[in-house]
XYZ file of N, CA and C in Angstrom:
312
model
N 16.669 -16.108 4.850
C 15.746 -16.853 5.675
C 14.324 -16.564 5.195
N 13.581 -17.604 4.962
C 12.219 -17.483 4.469
C 11.254 -17.292 5.629
N 10.331 -16.301 5.454
C 9.371 -16.024 6.511
C 8.140 -16.905 6.337
N 7.659 -17.424 7.437
C 6.504 -18.302 7.421
C 5.227 -17.467 7.383
N 4.258 -17.887 6.599
C 2.984 -17.190 6.517
C 2.006 -17.843 7.483
N 1.761 -17.173 8.612
C 0.847 -17.695 9.622
C -0.545 -17.101 9.518
N -0.792 -16.339 8.478
C -2.091 -15.710 8.298
C -3.105 -16.748 7.807
N -4.332 -16.696 8.351
C -5.358 -17.609 7.854
C -5.755 -17.222 6.442
N -6.182 -18.187 5.642
C -6.599 -17.843 4.285
C -7.806 -16.918 4.320
N -7.816 -15.940 3.433
C -8.899 -14.972 3.378
C -9.687 -15.209 2.108
N -10.994 -15.258 2.246
C -11.882 -15.392 1.098
C -11.914 -14.038 0.390
N -11.466 -13.980 -0.837
C -11.391 -12.726 -1.561
C -12.492 -12.691 -2.615
N -13.255 -11.586 -2.608
C -14.284 -11.451 -3.641
C -13.610 -11.037 -4.932
N -14.310 -11.218 -6.012
C -13.725 -10.898 -7.301
C -13.804 -9.409 -7.603
N -14.591 -8.650 -6.877
C -14.740 -7.227 -7.157
C -14.176 -6.339 -6.058
N -13.954 -6.861 -4.881
C -13.507 -6.050 -3.759
C -14.660 -5.405 -3.011
N -15.882 -5.562 -3.502
C -17.036 -4.926 -2.872
C -17.294 -5.498 -1.475
N -17.130 -6.789 -1.317
C -17.356 -7.401 -0.001
C -16.371 -6.872 1.029
N -15.112 -6.738 0.614
C -14.098 -6.204 1.512
C -14.384 -4.748 1.850
N -14.842 -3.997 0.858
C -15.180 -2.596 1.090
C -16.333 -2.446 2.068
N -17.304 -3.326 1.943
C -18.445 -3.302 2.860
C -17.988 -3.656 4.275
N -17.139 -4.670 4.397
C -16.597 -5.044 5.710
C -15.802 -3.891 6.316
N -14.996 -3.227 5.480
C -14.202 -2.088 5.940
C -15.135 -0.966 6.430
N -16.208 -0.722 5.673
C -17.168 0.301 6.068
C -17.806 0.000 7.415
N -18.178 -1.250 7.633
C -18.777 -1.621 8.908
C -17.762 -1.503 10.050
N -16.504 -1.825 9.780
C -15.463 -1.683 10.802
C -15.269 -0.208 11.161
N -15.285 0.648 10.151
C -15.161 2.088 10.397
C -16.362 2.594 11.194
N -17.520 2.060 10.898
C -18.726 2.446 11.622
C -18.613 2.061 13.094
N -18.072 0.884 13.356
C -17.880 0.436 14.740
C -16.962 1.391 15.510
N -16.018 2.006 14.802
C -15.106 2.956 15.431
C -15.716 4.352 15.534
N -16.907 4.524 14.971
C -17.580 5.810 15.038
C -17.182 6.780 13.941
N -16.431 6.309 12.959
C -15.984 7.164 11.855
C -17.007 7.099 10.722
N -18.079 7.861 10.881
C -19.195 7.765 9.952
C -18.868 8.305 8.567
N -18.034 9.332 8.480
C -17.696 9.874 7.153
C -16.857 8.883 6.351
N -15.928 8.200 7.000
C -15.153 7.164 6.305
C -16.051 5.989 5.936
N -16.987 5.674 6.815
C -17.949 4.614 6.516
C -18.744 4.968 5.272
N -19.204 6.204 5.212
C -19.987 6.664 4.071
C -19.171 6.590 2.784
N -17.906 7.019 2.838
C -17.038 6.930 1.655
C -16.848 5.485 1.211
N -16.605 4.587 2.147
C -16.398 3.177 1.804
C -17.649 2.577 1.175
N -18.792 2.860 1.755
C -20.032 2.271 1.248
C -20.448 2.879 -0.088
N -20.111 4.140 -0.305
C -20.374 4.740 -1.621
C -19.497 4.080 -2.681
N -18.276 3.749 -2.311
C -17.379 3.047 -3.234
C -17.941 1.658 -3.551
N -18.471 0.986 -2.539
C -19.098 -0.328 -2.748
C -20.253 -0.198 -3.739
N -21.066 0.836 -3.577
C -22.182 1.047 -4.491
C -21.686 1.247 -5.916
N -20.638 2.034 -6.078
C -20.069 2.272 -7.406
C -19.605 0.964 -8.040
N -18.928 0.136 -7.264
C -18.443 -1.153 -7.767
C -19.619 -2.058 -8.129
N -20.602 -2.123 -7.239
C -21.774 -2.980 -7.503
C -22.506 -2.530 -8.767
N -22.694 -1.216 -8.938
C -23.385 -0.713 -10.129
C -22.575 -1.000 -11.391
N -21.261 -0.847 -11.304
C -20.403 -1.140 -12.456
C -20.551 -2.597 -12.880
N -20.635 -3.473 -11.895
C -20.674 -4.902 -12.197
C -22.083 -5.430 -12.490
N -23.043 -4.527 -12.658
C -24.351 -4.968 -13.153
C -24.229 -5.432 -14.597
N -23.325 -4.789 -15.351
C -23.177 -5.148 -16.757
C -21.804 -5.642 -17.138
N -20.919 -5.756 -16.166
C -19.548 -6.172 -16.434
C -19.191 -7.338 -15.519
N -18.637 -8.416 -16.073
C -18.241 -9.538 -15.208
C -17.166 -9.122 -14.218
N -17.111 -9.701 -13.044
C -18.078 -10.614 -12.444
C -19.334 -9.844 -12.034
N -20.471 -10.386 -12.388
C -21.726 -9.662 -12.276
C -22.220 -9.522 -10.843
N -22.784 -8.340 -10.569
C -23.527 -8.092 -9.334
C -25.006 -8.268 -9.653
N -25.783 -8.485 -8.634
C -27.225 -8.582 -8.827
C -27.883 -7.264 -8.434
N -29.126 -7.100 -8.835
C -29.883 -5.920 -8.415
C -30.033 -5.904 -6.897
N -30.094 -7.075 -6.315
C -30.184 -7.168 -4.846
C -28.913 -6.619 -4.196
N -27.738 -6.915 -4.769
C -26.475 -6.370 -4.254
C -26.500 -4.845 -4.263
N -27.003 -4.272 -5.357
C -27.075 -2.815 -5.487
C -28.069 -2.251 -4.468
N -29.210 -2.917 -4.299
C -30.214 -2.464 -3.335
C -29.645 -2.479 -1.912
N -28.913 -3.520 -1.576
C -28.300 -3.613 -0.245
C -27.311 -2.463 -0.051
N -26.522 -2.161 -1.074
C -25.562 -1.061 -0.978
C -26.284 0.274 -0.748
N -27.401 0.487 -1.458
C -28.181 1.713 -1.247
C -28.705 1.789 0.188
N -29.209 0.686 0.691
C -29.741 0.673 2.058
C -28.650 0.854 3.107
N -27.467 0.307 2.861
C -26.338 0.518 3.779
C -26.003 2.004 3.871
N -25.972 2.670 2.726
C -25.672 4.102 2.703
C -26.762 4.888 3.439
N -28.023 4.535 3.197
C -29.129 5.219 3.878
C -29.027 5.049 5.392
N -28.634 3.874 5.852
C -28.475 3.641 7.294
C -27.411 4.558 7.893
N -26.292 4.709 7.193
C -25.212 5.573 7.688
C -25.673 7.029 7.690
N -26.354 7.438 6.639
C -26.863 8.812 6.596
C -27.838 9.071 7.741
N -28.688 8.098 8.051
C -29.603 8.237 9.180
C -28.839 8.395 10.491
N -27.765 7.651 10.644
C -26.940 7.758 11.856
C -26.269 9.135 11.932
N -25.804 9.647 10.811
C -25.200 10.979 10.787
C -26.239 12.026 11.191
N -27.456 11.887 10.670
C -28.540 12.814 11.010
C -28.794 12.797 12.519
N -28.829 11.606 13.110
C -29.036 11.501 14.562
C -27.920 12.195 15.335
N -26.703 11.995 14.887
C -25.563 12.593 15.597
C -25.494 14.103 15.419
N -25.984 14.604 14.301
C -26.019 16.055 14.098
C -27.002 16.718 15.059
N -28.049 15.987 15.438
C -29.003 16.453 16.435
C -29.513 17.868 16.120
N -29.826 18.095 14.836
C -30.350 19.381 14.359
C -29.418 20.568 14.595
N -28.131 20.318 14.801
C -27.171 21.408 14.989
C -26.897 22.149 13.687
N -27.043 21.460 12.571
C -26.808 22.075 11.270
C -27.996 21.718 10.377
N -28.971 22.604 10.345
C -30.221 22.340 9.620
C -29.989 22.016 8.144
N -29.060 22.743 7.514
C -28.803 22.534 6.086
C -28.272 21.121 5.829
N -27.330 20.666 6.663
C -26.785 19.314 6.500
C -27.837 18.252 6.792
N -28.629 18.472 7.831
C -29.679 17.513 8.168
C -30.645 17.383 6.996
N -31.043 18.500 6.432
C -31.968 18.486 5.297
C -31.352 17.756 4.102
N -30.077 18.054 3.821
C -29.375 17.419 2.694
C -29.280 15.906 2.899
N -28.819 15.488 4.081
C -28.650 14.062 4.347
C -29.987 13.333 4.425
N -31.022 14.009 4.924
C -32.340 13.386 4.989
C -32.858 13.103 3.573
N -32.680 14.067 2.674
C -33.116 13.875 1.282
C -32.303 12.775 0.608
N -31.001 12.769 0.850
C -30.145 11.742 0.252
C -30.496 10.350 0.787
N -30.751 10.261 2.087
C -31.121 8.974 2.680
C -32.436 8.473 2.095
N -33.400 9.373 1.943
C -34.688 8.983 1.361
C -34.511 8.484 -0.068
N -33.647 9.158 -0.829
C -33.369 8.741 -2.199
C -32.745 7.347 -2.233
N -31.790 7.091 -1.350
C -31.159 5.763 -1.300
C -32.161 4.695 -0.863
N -33.075 5.036 0.031
C -34.098 4.068 0.462
C -34.996 3.697 -0.723
N -35.372 4.706 -1.521
C -36.205 4.433 -2.700
C -35.449 3.543 -3.672
N -34.183 3.865 -3.928
C -33.379 3.064 -4.860
C -33.076 1.681 -4.302
N -33.126 1.550 -2.982
C -32.843 0.267 -2.332
C -34.029 -0.659 -2.260
N -35.185 -0.184 -2.697
C -36.361 -1.074 -2.708
C -36.282 -1.975 -3.912
N -36.010 -3.228 -3.664
C -35.834 -4.169 -4.765
C -36.584 -5.444 -4.472
């Protein structure tokens, strides 16, 4: 017996970066900031790879990925609420670096 496919068609990107970004935002909605950070870092890696490899990403895509990561790091800093000074300092520096790289 053949099973019917009732799933709506899904727009698939050629790199998977769009899906990774969507997954990261979904994880963020659930409050899983570390998984969000991992997903968005993977998106950045894919976007940077595709700056010179087809299908091409734009510098704007890379800048957006940097800013997405900085936003998550800022949220982590807020949730840490200065409970771990070393982590706050590390994430603050990393977020600032991503903000600089995200200026495009």
